[in-house]
JSON list of C-alpha atoms in Angstrom, two decimals:
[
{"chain": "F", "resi": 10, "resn": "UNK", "atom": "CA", "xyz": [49.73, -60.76, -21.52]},
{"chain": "F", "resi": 11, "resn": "UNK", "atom": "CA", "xyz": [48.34, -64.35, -21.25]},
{"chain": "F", "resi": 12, "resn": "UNK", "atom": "CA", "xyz": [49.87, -67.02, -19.42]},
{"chain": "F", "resi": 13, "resn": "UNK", "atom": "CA", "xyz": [48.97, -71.01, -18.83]},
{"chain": "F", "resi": 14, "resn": "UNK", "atom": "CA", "xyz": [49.79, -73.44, -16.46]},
{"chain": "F", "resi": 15, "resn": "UNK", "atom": "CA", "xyz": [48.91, -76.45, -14.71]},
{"chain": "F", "resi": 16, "resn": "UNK", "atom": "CA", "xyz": [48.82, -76.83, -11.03]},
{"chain": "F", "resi": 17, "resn": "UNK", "atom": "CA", "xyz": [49.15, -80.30, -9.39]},
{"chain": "F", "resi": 18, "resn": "UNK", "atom": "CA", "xyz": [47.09, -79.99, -5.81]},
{"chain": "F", "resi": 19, "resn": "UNK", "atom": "CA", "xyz": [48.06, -83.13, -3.57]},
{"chain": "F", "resi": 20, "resn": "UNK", "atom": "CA", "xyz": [45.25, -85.96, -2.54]},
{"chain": "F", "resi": 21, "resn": "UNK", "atom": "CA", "xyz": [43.20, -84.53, -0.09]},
{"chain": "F", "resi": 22, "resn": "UNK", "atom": "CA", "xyz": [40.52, -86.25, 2.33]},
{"chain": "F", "resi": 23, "resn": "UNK", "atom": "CA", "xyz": [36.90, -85.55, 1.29]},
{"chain": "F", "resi": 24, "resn": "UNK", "atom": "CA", "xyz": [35.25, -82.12, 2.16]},
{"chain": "F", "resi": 25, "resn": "UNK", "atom": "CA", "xyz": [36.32, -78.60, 1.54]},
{"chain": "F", "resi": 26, "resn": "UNK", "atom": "CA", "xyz": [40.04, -77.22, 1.45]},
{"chain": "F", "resi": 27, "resn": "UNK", "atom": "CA", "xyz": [41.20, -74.00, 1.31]},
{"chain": "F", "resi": 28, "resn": "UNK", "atom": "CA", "xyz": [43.68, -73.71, -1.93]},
{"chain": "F", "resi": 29, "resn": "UNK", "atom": "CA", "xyz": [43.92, -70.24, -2.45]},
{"chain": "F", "resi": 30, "resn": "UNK", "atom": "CA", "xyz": [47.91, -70.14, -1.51]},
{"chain": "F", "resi": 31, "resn": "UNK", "atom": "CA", "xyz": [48.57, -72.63, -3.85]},
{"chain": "F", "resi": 32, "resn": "UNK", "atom": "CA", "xyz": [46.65, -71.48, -6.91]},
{"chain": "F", "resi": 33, "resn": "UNK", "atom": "CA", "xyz": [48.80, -67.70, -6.26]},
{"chain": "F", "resi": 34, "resn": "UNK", "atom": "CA", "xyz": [51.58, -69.84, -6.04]},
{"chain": "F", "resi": 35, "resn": "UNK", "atom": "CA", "xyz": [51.21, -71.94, -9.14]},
{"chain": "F", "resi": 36, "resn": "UNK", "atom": "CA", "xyz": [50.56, -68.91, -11.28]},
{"chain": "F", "resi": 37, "resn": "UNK", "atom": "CA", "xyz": [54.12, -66.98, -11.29]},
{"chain": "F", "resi": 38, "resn": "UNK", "atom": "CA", "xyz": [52.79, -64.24, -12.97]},
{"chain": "F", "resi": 39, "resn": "UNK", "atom": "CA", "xyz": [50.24, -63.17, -11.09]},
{"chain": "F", "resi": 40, "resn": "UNK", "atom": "CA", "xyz": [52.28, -60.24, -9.66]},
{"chain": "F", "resi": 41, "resn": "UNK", "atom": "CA", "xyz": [53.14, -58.98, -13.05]},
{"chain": "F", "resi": 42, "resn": "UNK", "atom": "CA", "xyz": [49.35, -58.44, -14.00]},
{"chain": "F", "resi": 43, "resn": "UNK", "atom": "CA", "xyz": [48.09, -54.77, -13.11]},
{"chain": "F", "resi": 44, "resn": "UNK", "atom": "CA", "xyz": [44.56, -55.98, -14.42]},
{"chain": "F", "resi": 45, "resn": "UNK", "atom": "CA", "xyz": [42.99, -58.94, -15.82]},
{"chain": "F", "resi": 46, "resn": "UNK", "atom": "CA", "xyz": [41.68, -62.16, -15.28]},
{"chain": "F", "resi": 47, "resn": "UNK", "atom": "CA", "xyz": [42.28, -65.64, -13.94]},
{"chain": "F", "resi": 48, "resn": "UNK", "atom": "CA", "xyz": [40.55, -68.17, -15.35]},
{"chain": "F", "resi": 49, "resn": "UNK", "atom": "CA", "xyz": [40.74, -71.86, -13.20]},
{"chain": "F", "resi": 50, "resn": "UNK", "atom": "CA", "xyz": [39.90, -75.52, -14.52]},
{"chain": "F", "resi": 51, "resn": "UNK", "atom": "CA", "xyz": [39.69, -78.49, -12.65]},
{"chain": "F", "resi": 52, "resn": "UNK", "atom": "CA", "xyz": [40.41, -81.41, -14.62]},
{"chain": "F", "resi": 53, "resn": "UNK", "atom": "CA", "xyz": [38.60, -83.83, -12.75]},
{"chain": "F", "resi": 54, "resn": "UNK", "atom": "CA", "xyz": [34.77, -84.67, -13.17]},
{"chain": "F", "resi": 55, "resn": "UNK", "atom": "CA", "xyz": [34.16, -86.07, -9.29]},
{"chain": "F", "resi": 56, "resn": "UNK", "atom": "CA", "xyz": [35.88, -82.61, -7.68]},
{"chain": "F", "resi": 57, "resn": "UNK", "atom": "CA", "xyz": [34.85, -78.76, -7.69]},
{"chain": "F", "resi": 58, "resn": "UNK", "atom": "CA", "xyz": [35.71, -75.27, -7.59]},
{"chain": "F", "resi": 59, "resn": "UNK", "atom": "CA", "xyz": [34.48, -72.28, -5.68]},
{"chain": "F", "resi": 60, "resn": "UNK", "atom": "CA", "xyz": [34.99, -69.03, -3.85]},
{"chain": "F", "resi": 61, "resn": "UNK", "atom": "CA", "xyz": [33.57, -68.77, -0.53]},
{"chain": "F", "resi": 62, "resn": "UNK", "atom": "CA", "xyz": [34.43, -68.12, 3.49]},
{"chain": "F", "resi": 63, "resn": "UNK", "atom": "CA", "xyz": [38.64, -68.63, 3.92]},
{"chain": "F", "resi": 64, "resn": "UNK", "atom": "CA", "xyz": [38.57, -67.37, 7.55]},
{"chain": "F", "resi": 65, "resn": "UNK", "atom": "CA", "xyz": [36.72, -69.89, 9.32]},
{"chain": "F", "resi": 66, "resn": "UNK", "atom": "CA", "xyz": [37.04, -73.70, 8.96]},
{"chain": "F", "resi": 67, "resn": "UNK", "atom": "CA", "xyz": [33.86, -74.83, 9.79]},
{"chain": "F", "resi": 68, "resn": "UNK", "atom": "CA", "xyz": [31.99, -73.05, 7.46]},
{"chain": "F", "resi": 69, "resn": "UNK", "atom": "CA", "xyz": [33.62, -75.66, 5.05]},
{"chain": "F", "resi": 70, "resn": "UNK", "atom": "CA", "xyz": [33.06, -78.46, 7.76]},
{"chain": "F", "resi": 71, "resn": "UNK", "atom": "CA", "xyz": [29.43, -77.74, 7.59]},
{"chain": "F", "resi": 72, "resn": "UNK", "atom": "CA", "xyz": [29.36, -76.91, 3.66]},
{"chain": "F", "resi": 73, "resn": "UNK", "atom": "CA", "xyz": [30.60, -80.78, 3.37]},
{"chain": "F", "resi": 74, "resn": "UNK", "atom": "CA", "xyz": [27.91, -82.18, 5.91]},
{"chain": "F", "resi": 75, "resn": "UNK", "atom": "CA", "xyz": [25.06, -79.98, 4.44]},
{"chain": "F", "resi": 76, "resn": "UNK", "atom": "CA", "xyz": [26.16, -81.66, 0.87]},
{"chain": "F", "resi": 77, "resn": "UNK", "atom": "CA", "xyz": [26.60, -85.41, 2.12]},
{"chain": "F", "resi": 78, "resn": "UNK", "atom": "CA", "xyz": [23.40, -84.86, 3.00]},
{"chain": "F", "resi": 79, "resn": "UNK", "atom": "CA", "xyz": [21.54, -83.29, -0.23]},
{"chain": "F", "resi": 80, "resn": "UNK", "atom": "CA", "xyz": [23.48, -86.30, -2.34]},
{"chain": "F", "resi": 81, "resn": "UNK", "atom": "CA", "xyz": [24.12, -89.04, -0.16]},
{"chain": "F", "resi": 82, "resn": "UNK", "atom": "CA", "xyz": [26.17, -91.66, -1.47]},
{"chain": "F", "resi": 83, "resn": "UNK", "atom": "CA", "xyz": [24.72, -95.23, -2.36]},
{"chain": "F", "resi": 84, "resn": "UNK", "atom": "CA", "xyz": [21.88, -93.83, -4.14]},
{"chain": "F", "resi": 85, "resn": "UNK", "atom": "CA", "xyz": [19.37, -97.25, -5.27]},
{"chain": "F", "resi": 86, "resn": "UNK", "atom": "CA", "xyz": [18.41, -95.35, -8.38]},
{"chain": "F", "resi": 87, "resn": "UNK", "atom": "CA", "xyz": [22.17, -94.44, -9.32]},
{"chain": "F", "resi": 88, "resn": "UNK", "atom": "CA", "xyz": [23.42, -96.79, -12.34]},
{"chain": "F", "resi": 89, "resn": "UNK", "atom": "CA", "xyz": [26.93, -95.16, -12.63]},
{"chain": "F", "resi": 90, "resn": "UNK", "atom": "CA", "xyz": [28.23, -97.87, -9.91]},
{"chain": "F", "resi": 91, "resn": "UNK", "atom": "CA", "xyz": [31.38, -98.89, -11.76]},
{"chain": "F", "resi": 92, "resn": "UNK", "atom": "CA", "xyz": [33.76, -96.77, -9.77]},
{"chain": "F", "resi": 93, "resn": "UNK", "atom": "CA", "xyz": [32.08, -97.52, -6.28]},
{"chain": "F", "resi": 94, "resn": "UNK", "atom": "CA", "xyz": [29.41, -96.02, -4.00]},
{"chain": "F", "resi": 95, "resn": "UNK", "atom": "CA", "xyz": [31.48, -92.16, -4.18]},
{"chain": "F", "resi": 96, "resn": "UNK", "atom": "CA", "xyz": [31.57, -92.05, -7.25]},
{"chain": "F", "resi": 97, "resn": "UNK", "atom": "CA", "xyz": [27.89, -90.97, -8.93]},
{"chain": "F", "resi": 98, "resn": "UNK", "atom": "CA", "xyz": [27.70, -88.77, -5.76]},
{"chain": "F", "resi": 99, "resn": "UNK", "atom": "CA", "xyz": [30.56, -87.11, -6.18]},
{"chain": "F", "resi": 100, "resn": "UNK", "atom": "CA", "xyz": [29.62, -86.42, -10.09]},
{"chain": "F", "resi": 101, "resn": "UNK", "atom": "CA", "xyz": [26.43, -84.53, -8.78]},
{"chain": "F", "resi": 102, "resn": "UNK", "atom": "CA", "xyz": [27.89, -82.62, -6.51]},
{"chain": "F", "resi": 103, "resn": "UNK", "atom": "CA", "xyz": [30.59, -81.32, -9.26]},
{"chain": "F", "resi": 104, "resn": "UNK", "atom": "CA", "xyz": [27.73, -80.26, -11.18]},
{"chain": "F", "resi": 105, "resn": "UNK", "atom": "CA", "xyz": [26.35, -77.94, -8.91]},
{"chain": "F", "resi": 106, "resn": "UNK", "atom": "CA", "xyz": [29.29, -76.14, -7.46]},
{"chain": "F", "resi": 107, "resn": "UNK", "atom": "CA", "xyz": [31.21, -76.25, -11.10]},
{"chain": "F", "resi": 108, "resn": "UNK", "atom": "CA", "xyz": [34.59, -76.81, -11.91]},
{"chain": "F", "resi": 109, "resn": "UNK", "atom": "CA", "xyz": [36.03, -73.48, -12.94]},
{"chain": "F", "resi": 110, "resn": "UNK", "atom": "CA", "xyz": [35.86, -70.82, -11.48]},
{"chain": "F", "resi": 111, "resn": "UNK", "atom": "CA", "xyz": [37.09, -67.06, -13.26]},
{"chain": "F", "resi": 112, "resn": "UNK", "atom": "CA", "xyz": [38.51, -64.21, -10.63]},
{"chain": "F", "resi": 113, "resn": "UNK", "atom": "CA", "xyz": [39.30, -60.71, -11.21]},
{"chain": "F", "resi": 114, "resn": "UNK", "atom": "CA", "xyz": [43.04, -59.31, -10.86]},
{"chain": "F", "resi": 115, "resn": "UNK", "atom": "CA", "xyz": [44.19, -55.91, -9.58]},
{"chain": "F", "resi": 116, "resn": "UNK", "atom": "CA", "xyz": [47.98, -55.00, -9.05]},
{"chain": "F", "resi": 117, "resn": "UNK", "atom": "CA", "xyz": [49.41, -58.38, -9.16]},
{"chain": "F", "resi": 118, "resn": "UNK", "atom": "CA", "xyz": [46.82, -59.93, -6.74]},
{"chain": "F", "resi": 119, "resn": "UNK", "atom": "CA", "xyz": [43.68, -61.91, -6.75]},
{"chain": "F", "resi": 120, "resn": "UNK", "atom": "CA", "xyz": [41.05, -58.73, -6.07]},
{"chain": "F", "resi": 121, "resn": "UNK", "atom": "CA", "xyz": [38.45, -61.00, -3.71]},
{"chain": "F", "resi": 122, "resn": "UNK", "atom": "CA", "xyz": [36.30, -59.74, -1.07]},
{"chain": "F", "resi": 123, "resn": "UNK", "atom": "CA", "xyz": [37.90, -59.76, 2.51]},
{"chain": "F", "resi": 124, "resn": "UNK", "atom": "CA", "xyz": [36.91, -63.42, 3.47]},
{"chain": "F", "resi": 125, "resn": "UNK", "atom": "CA", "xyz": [36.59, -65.05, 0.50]},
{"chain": "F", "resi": 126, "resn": "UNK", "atom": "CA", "xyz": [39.43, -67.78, -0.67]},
{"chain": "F", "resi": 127, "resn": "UNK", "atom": "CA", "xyz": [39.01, -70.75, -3.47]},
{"chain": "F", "resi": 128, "resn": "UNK", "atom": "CA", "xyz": [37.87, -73.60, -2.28]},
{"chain": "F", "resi": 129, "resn": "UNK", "atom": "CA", "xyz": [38.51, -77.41, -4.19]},
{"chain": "F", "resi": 130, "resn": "UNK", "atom": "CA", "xyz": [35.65, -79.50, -3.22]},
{"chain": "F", "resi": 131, "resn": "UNK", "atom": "CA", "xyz": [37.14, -83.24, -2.82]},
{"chain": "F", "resi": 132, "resn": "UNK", "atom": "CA", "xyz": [33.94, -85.50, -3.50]},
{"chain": "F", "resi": 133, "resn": "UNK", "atom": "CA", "xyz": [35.66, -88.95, -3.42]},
{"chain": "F", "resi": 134, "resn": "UNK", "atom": "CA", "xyz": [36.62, -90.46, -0.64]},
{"chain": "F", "resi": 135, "resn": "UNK", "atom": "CA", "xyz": [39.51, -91.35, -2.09]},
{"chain": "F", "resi": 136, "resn": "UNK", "atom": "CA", "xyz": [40.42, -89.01, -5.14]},
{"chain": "F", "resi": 137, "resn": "UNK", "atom": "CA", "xyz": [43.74, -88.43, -5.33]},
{"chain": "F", "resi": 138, "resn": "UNK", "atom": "CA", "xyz": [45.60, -86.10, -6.73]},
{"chain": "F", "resi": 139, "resn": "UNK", "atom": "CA", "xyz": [43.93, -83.56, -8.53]},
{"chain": "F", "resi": 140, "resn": "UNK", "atom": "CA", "xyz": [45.27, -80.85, -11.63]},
{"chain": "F", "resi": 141, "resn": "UNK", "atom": "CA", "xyz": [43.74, -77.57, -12.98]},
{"chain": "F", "resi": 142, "resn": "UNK", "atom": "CA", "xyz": [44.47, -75.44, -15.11]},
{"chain": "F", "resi": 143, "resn": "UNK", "atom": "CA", "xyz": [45.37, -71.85, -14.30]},
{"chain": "F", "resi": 144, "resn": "UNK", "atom": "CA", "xyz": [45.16, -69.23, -17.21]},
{"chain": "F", "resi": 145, "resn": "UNK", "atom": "CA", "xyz": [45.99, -65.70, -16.60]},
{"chain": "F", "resi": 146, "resn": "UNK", "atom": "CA", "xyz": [45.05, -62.92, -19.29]},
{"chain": "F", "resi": 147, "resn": "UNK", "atom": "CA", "xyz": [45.49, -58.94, -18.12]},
{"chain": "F", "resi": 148, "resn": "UNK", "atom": "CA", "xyz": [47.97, -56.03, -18.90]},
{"chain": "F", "resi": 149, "resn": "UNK", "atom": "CA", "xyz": [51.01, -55.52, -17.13]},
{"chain": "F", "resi": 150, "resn": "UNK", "atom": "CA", "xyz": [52.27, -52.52, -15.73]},
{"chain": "F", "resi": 151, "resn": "UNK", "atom": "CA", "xyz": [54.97, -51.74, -18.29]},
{"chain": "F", "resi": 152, "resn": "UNK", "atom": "CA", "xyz": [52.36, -52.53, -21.06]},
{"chain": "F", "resi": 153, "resn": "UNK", "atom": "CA", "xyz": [49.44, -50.59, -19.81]},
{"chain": "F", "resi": 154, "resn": "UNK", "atom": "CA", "xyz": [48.52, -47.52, -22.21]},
{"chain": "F", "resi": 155, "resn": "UNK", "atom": "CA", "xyz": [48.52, -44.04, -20.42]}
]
């Protein structure tokens, strides 16, 4: 089976959210997937993906202060400047965490380790709304060979 679709995530303040409930919610056929995989793509060049702690909110808290302070914003050397002082930043920091992310499916769930969830990374301090791509490819239960 393969299935595509896009998921529309609301604007969200800069840092870390958890969006794991709303990418299994996007993707309606998740539950009909005995095994496979879903591949995510952010569409969006100043934002990022990744799988990390979803129990404990200030392990994102100090993700985002740990970052602000590896690429700190207002960079002299930075000549990307068009789009304001967030902008270049936020490019680097895409870079290194990525912007898709691919997770493993077993009987009609995402199969991730106890605390782990999918993080978007909002670099901007103003980004807005942001869209990925969800596509889903696996074997269903009433197509799965004996």
């Amino acid at each position: 089976m393969w299935h595509q679709t896009e998921i529309r995530l609301a604007a969200r303040s800069r840092g870390f959210h958890l969006i794991t409930d709303e990418i299994t919610a996007g993707v309606a056929a998740l539950g009909e997937c005995e095994v496979g995989l879903l591949h995510l793509q952010l569409l969006h060049t100043s934002a990022s993906l990744t799988l990390n702690e979803n129990a404990d909110p200030d392990v994102r808290h100090d993700m985002d202060a740990f970052l602000r302070r590896l690429v700190p914003g207002d960079l002299p050397y930075f000549r990307h400047t068009l789009e304001g002082p967030d902008d270049m930043p936020a490019h680097v920091a895409a870079s290194l965490f990525g912007t898709q992310l691919t997770l493993a499916v077993r009987g009609g769930r995402l199969a991730t380790g106890t605390w782990q969830g999918i993080w978007l990374g909002e670099h901007r301090d103003h980004g807005g709304p942001r869209r990925l791509i969800a596509t889903l490819n696996g074997e269903s239960p009433k197509n799965r060979k004996r």
